[in-house]
XYZ file of C-alpha atoms in Angstrom:
361
model
C -143.893 -129.490 -1.590
C -144.787 -132.452 -0.303
C -144.560 -136.370 -1.633
C -147.919 -136.282 -3.161
C -147.633 -133.220 -5.198
C -144.072 -134.903 -6.535
C -145.521 -137.978 -7.111
C -148.501 -136.342 -9.565
C -145.946 -134.209 -11.026
C -143.892 -137.318 -12.335
C -146.703 -139.181 -13.501
C -147.660 -136.120 -15.567
C -144.299 -135.993 -17.001
C -144.155 -139.386 -18.025
C -147.719 -139.445 -19.205
C -147.870 -136.248 -20.859
C -151.521 -135.988 -19.785
C -153.697 -135.586 -16.705
C -155.900 -138.373 -17.868
C -153.181 -140.621 -17.964
C -151.103 -139.560 -14.798
C -154.732 -139.883 -12.917
C -155.038 -143.630 -14.446
C -151.294 -144.556 -13.630
C -152.008 -143.645 -9.841
C -155.300 -144.608 -9.554
C -156.423 -141.257 -8.797
C -158.932 -138.649 -10.308
C -157.936 -135.835 -12.999
C -159.245 -133.359 -10.601
C -157.119 -134.398 -7.932
C -154.029 -134.269 -10.011
C -154.729 -131.275 -11.278
C -155.479 -129.855 -7.581
C -151.906 -131.635 -6.811
C -149.764 -129.825 -9.690
C -151.224 -126.276 -9.219
C -150.391 -126.788 -5.465
C -146.828 -127.673 -6.750
C -146.511 -124.859 -8.852
C -147.929 -122.200 -6.115
C -145.825 -123.479 -3.519
C -142.703 -123.169 -5.956
C -143.866 -120.113 -7.379
C -142.933 -121.375 -11.139
C -145.586 -122.643 -13.629
C -144.370 -126.392 -15.002
C -146.325 -127.300 -17.462
C -147.839 -125.389 -20.816
C -151.125 -126.277 -22.145
C -151.139 -127.388 -25.719
C -154.375 -128.999 -26.699
C -155.068 -132.141 -24.190
C -151.458 -132.168 -24.059
C -149.444 -130.598 -20.993
C -145.695 -129.676 -22.391
C -143.281 -129.040 -19.253
C -141.352 -125.937 -19.112
C -137.458 -126.268 -18.853
C -137.319 -125.748 -15.341
C -139.576 -128.839 -14.872
C -137.072 -131.310 -16.681
C -134.826 -130.362 -13.700
C -137.338 -130.671 -11.464
C -138.228 -134.001 -12.827
C -134.480 -135.192 -12.273
C -133.935 -134.085 -8.844
C -137.234 -135.577 -7.895
C -136.528 -138.964 -9.211
C -133.144 -139.035 -6.824
C -135.701 -138.034 -3.773
C -138.129 -140.979 -4.578
C -135.164 -143.171 -4.899
C -133.640 -142.155 -1.519
C -137.179 -142.454 0.030
C -137.798 -145.950 -1.229
C -133.987 -147.034 0.115
C -134.870 -145.162 3.401
C -138.508 -147.385 3.550
C -136.867 -150.768 2.205
C -134.427 -150.060 5.286
C -136.811 -149.499 7.915
C -138.942 -152.364 7.041
C -135.710 -154.831 7.056
C -134.914 -152.913 10.480
C -138.730 -153.794 11.488
C -138.165 -157.513 10.607
C -134.781 -157.728 12.188
C -133.096 -158.637 8.815
C -130.890 -155.344 9.493
C -129.028 -152.972 11.723
C -126.266 -152.457 13.677
C -125.291 -155.119 16.376
C -122.988 -154.650 19.615
C -122.146 -157.901 21.691
C -119.451 -158.927 24.144
C -118.790 -162.240 25.778
C -115.999 -163.482 28.089
C -113.012 -164.938 26.585
C -113.835 -168.698 27.230
C -117.159 -168.208 25.603
C -115.796 -165.893 22.841
C -113.162 -168.465 21.465
C -115.832 -170.705 20.164
C -119.501 -170.904 21.076
C -120.415 -167.572 21.162
C -118.867 -165.981 17.522
C -120.148 -169.559 15.983
C -123.647 -168.668 17.257
C -123.628 -165.420 15.902
C -121.829 -166.094 12.795
C -124.705 -168.629 11.859
C -127.371 -166.323 13.283
C -126.372 -163.739 10.911
C -125.415 -165.724 7.582
C -128.592 -164.711 5.966
C -128.571 -161.087 7.226
C -126.059 -159.345 4.852
C -127.512 -155.732 6.012
C -126.256 -156.206 9.638
C -123.148 -154.615 10.942
C -121.535 -156.329 14.006
C -119.275 -155.123 16.781
C -118.263 -158.398 18.822
C -115.724 -158.231 21.629
C -114.331 -160.224 24.291
C -114.123 -158.843 27.656
C -114.110 -159.642 31.269
C -117.140 -160.202 33.112
C -116.696 -156.911 34.986
C -115.929 -154.875 32.160
C -119.132 -156.621 30.198
C -121.336 -155.481 33.230
C -119.797 -151.972 32.894
C -120.583 -151.653 29.023
C -124.126 -152.688 29.949
C -124.659 -150.506 32.856
C -123.381 -147.492 30.349
C -125.870 -148.632 27.860
C -123.020 -148.912 25.475
C -123.572 -152.652 24.127
C -126.898 -154.582 23.157
C -126.302 -157.731 25.285
C -123.297 -159.438 26.775
C -122.684 -163.089 27.875
C -120.513 -163.093 31.445
C -120.267 -164.920 34.541
C -123.867 -164.461 36.425
C -123.589 -162.098 39.619
C -123.428 -163.457 43.220
C -126.435 -164.555 44.865
C -128.448 -166.250 46.910
C -128.718 -169.403 44.699
C -127.422 -172.931 45.907
C -126.775 -171.455 49.429
C -124.603 -168.441 48.424
C -123.740 -165.308 50.159
C -126.345 -162.410 49.479
C -126.482 -160.918 46.490
C -123.869 -158.239 45.045
C -123.999 -156.956 41.512
C -121.154 -157.699 38.796
C -118.214 -155.400 39.326
C -118.234 -155.713 42.862
C -117.655 -159.484 43.364
C -114.400 -160.030 41.234
C -115.467 -163.126 39.840
C -114.333 -163.680 36.060
C -114.713 -167.487 35.591
C -113.851 -167.503 31.697
C -113.134 -164.186 32.033
C -109.473 -164.008 31.579
C -109.197 -160.673 34.175
C -109.900 -159.948 37.959
C -109.961 -157.451 40.459
C -111.866 -154.232 40.953
C -113.189 -152.202 38.383
C -112.452 -149.115 40.186
C -115.075 -147.732 42.751
C -118.161 -149.822 43.193
C -121.742 -148.765 42.270
C -124.571 -148.970 45.062
C -126.736 -152.559 44.425
C -129.660 -150.629 43.786
C -128.083 -148.578 41.209
C -126.662 -151.878 39.360
C -129.857 -153.262 39.428
C -131.528 -150.497 37.793
C -129.170 -150.196 34.971
C -129.277 -153.404 33.046
C -131.949 -156.712 32.694
C -130.562 -160.004 33.921
C -130.883 -163.215 32.711
C -129.476 -166.059 34.761
C -129.082 -169.645 33.937
C -127.146 -172.512 35.984
C -125.875 -175.939 34.772
C -123.739 -178.831 36.206
C -120.028 -178.629 36.181
C -117.718 -181.490 35.068
C -114.425 -183.218 36.316
C -111.894 -182.724 33.728
C -109.239 -185.482 33.749
C -106.684 -187.192 31.638
C -107.834 -189.957 29.354
C -105.734 -192.832 30.900
C -106.601 -191.536 34.866
C -108.188 -194.058 36.814
C -111.213 -192.169 37.842
C -112.525 -192.350 33.908
C -113.725 -195.528 35.239
C -116.396 -193.864 36.883
C -119.663 -192.793 35.076
C -120.451 -190.475 37.775
C -116.897 -189.281 40.058
C -117.813 -188.985 43.448
C -116.032 -185.942 45.174
C -114.860 -187.914 47.947
C -112.807 -189.965 45.122
C -110.925 -186.564 44.650
C -109.395 -186.737 48.237
C -105.962 -185.197 47.813
C -105.945 -185.396 44.028
C -103.691 -182.919 42.407
C -106.096 -179.787 40.900
C -106.265 -177.022 38.956
C -109.037 -174.478 39.981
C -109.687 -170.873 39.462
C -108.605 -167.852 41.955
C -109.774 -168.094 45.315
C -112.297 -165.310 45.296
C -114.210 -166.730 42.314
C -117.627 -168.104 43.358
C -116.763 -171.270 41.062
C -113.858 -171.793 43.725
C -115.877 -171.428 46.725
C -118.443 -173.742 45.609
C -116.082 -176.161 44.600
C -114.401 -176.122 48.114
C -117.766 -176.054 49.833
C -118.539 -179.316 47.906
C -115.187 -181.049 48.956
C -115.546 -179.914 52.440
C -119.007 -181.585 52.284
C -117.941 -184.683 51.159
C -114.763 -184.887 53.759
C -112.182 -184.720 50.671
C -108.993 -182.471 51.049
C -108.855 -179.907 48.234
C -105.241 -179.933 47.112
C -104.509 -177.413 44.367
C -101.420 -177.436 42.628
C -102.482 -174.844 39.647
C -104.125 -171.830 39.718
C -105.366 -170.064 36.690
C -107.581 -167.030 35.542
C -109.558 -168.864 33.192
C -110.782 -172.855 32.718
C -109.073 -173.150 29.283
C -105.344 -173.078 30.410
C -106.087 -175.803 32.780
C -107.008 -178.180 30.344
C -103.327 -177.980 28.898
C -102.148 -179.092 32.272
C -104.855 -181.745 32.493
C -103.568 -183.252 29.093
C -99.991 -183.535 30.189
C -101.577 -185.132 33.324
C -100.016 -182.795 35.884
C -103.733 -181.968 37.646
C -107.468 -182.437 37.380
C -110.015 -179.805 37.436
C -113.915 -179.104 37.932
C -114.705 -177.089 34.940
C -117.544 -175.225 33.848
C -120.124 -176.881 30.982
C -119.221 -174.783 28.524
C -115.517 -175.329 28.940
C -116.635 -179.025 27.872
C -118.118 -177.696 24.427
C -115.390 -175.197 23.945
C -112.954 -178.173 24.028
C -114.367 -180.446 21.334
C -114.007 -177.968 18.021
C -110.771 -177.109 19.395
C -108.957 -180.017 20.032
C -110.865 -182.654 17.582
C -110.834 -186.157 18.162
C -107.118 -185.855 20.136
C -108.222 -183.811 23.076
C -106.852 -186.300 25.525
C -109.041 -185.273 27.986
C -112.039 -186.736 29.438
C -114.939 -185.031 30.867
C -117.164 -186.583 33.865
C -120.177 -185.478 35.395
C -120.109 -185.418 39.774
C -121.944 -187.358 41.769
C -122.486 -184.610 43.953
C -123.286 -181.515 41.556
C -121.628 -178.386 41.618
C -123.668 -175.746 39.718
C -122.158 -172.987 37.548
C -123.997 -169.753 37.067
C -123.958 -167.697 33.681
C -125.721 -164.253 32.726
C -127.126 -162.530 29.874
C -127.110 -158.882 30.711
C -128.809 -156.521 28.785
C -129.214 -152.211 28.785
C -132.395 -151.329 30.816
C -132.688 -147.922 29.142
C -131.171 -148.625 25.426
C -134.171 -150.282 23.277
C -132.982 -153.273 21.594
C -133.314 -153.219 17.749
C -135.350 -155.990 16.243
C -132.247 -157.601 14.920
C -130.936 -157.514 18.443
C -133.974 -158.881 20.249
C -133.706 -161.821 17.724
C -129.978 -162.398 18.425
C -130.330 -162.216 22.050
C -133.591 -164.433 22.254
C -131.968 -166.683 20.199
C -128.848 -166.772 22.014
C -130.922 -167.704 24.993
C -132.267 -170.831 23.266
C -129.265 -171.866 21.780
C -127.281 -171.503 25.058
C -129.847 -173.651 26.986
C -129.653 -176.217 24.009
C -125.923 -176.441 24.206
C -126.316 -177.216 28.014
C -128.533 -179.640 27.432
C -126.903 -181.536 24.716
C -123.951 -182.317 27.392
C -126.455 -183.315 30.138
C -125.604 -180.198 32.492
C -128.937 -179.992 33.343
C -129.915 -176.516 32.678
C -132.144 -174.270 34.406
C -132.977 -170.784 34.245
C -132.880 -169.050 37.835
C -133.777 -165.612 36.776
C -134.964 -164.078 33.956
C -136.071 -160.175 33.011
C -138.715 -161.696 30.471
C -140.359 -164.759 29.648
C -138.573 -167.396 28.256
C -138.104 -167.376 24.526
C -139.320 -171.035 24.045
C -140.902 -173.363 26.924
C -137.720 -174.372 29.191
C -137.519 -175.286 32.735
C -137.352 -172.334 34.982
C -135.962 -172.392 38.897
C -139.185 -173.252 41.304
C -140.932 -175.334 38.399
C -142.360 -178.646 39.234
C -139.743 -180.364 36.751
């Protein structure tokens, strides 16, 4: 019994004649007759009694008509679902972001992106960069947004995959995740898109340095500073930039993430060099009463983010759309605050024409 036979059978049941069924299906009468005969042979049962030009269904045919209707309805539903999956309007999506972006910018984008996709089932979590890397390595999520792995960018040390560096940025967690994986294995298990952008100085709104459009790092000599933990790459870059400018870095507060530092900045306890997404995160959460001012630095300090995707787990159409959309949205967000975003590494061509490291612009 196949779909062609069932379709012909139902057309005959609804039309009561072979010729009417043939016209309804756009097929020839002999073709309909052949399908009915093949179906009867497959079932070992005669389905119709002929009375003149009419075909009268036997009682068993009425049962088959009802059951086959349910089969065709189910098949139509599967067809619609598959078409939605192919069109990226349905599917299951599993994503994760480090706590800073997960507080606002990332879920805000996801919520708007899937607003019209009522057939999307979503799982969104907040994890440390190390945990996100492990989820991607195990092919457990569609993509994650986290601190970038260490690499030779901007004079950094030799590359090391996520999970071996201990860097956390906005992650909220530090420390090793257990036995480190070999670099080659880690690199092969995920695809990486790395974007960098300029950091900002966060300071109280009444601080004298607010007069600068771009704050010279030398002007921060001896100022009370809040900072991430010492092993984080951002802190290493910050210390290197201070040393290069001949400025003394006086740390008074240490935090696992940037967002808690903003609370101390509001009360005038310290200043901090923060990543650009902290600037964007602070605006909607505090409204117009932030009491924190963000200024670019005269000697830029770069911050690297990464979008990680599993290498061996093919992304659904909806996951591909969301990942590509987040790449575009992230770049636009960073450009909107003049953070000079630049793609440093990409696993595939940019979703739109964007500056990439090494390009003429």
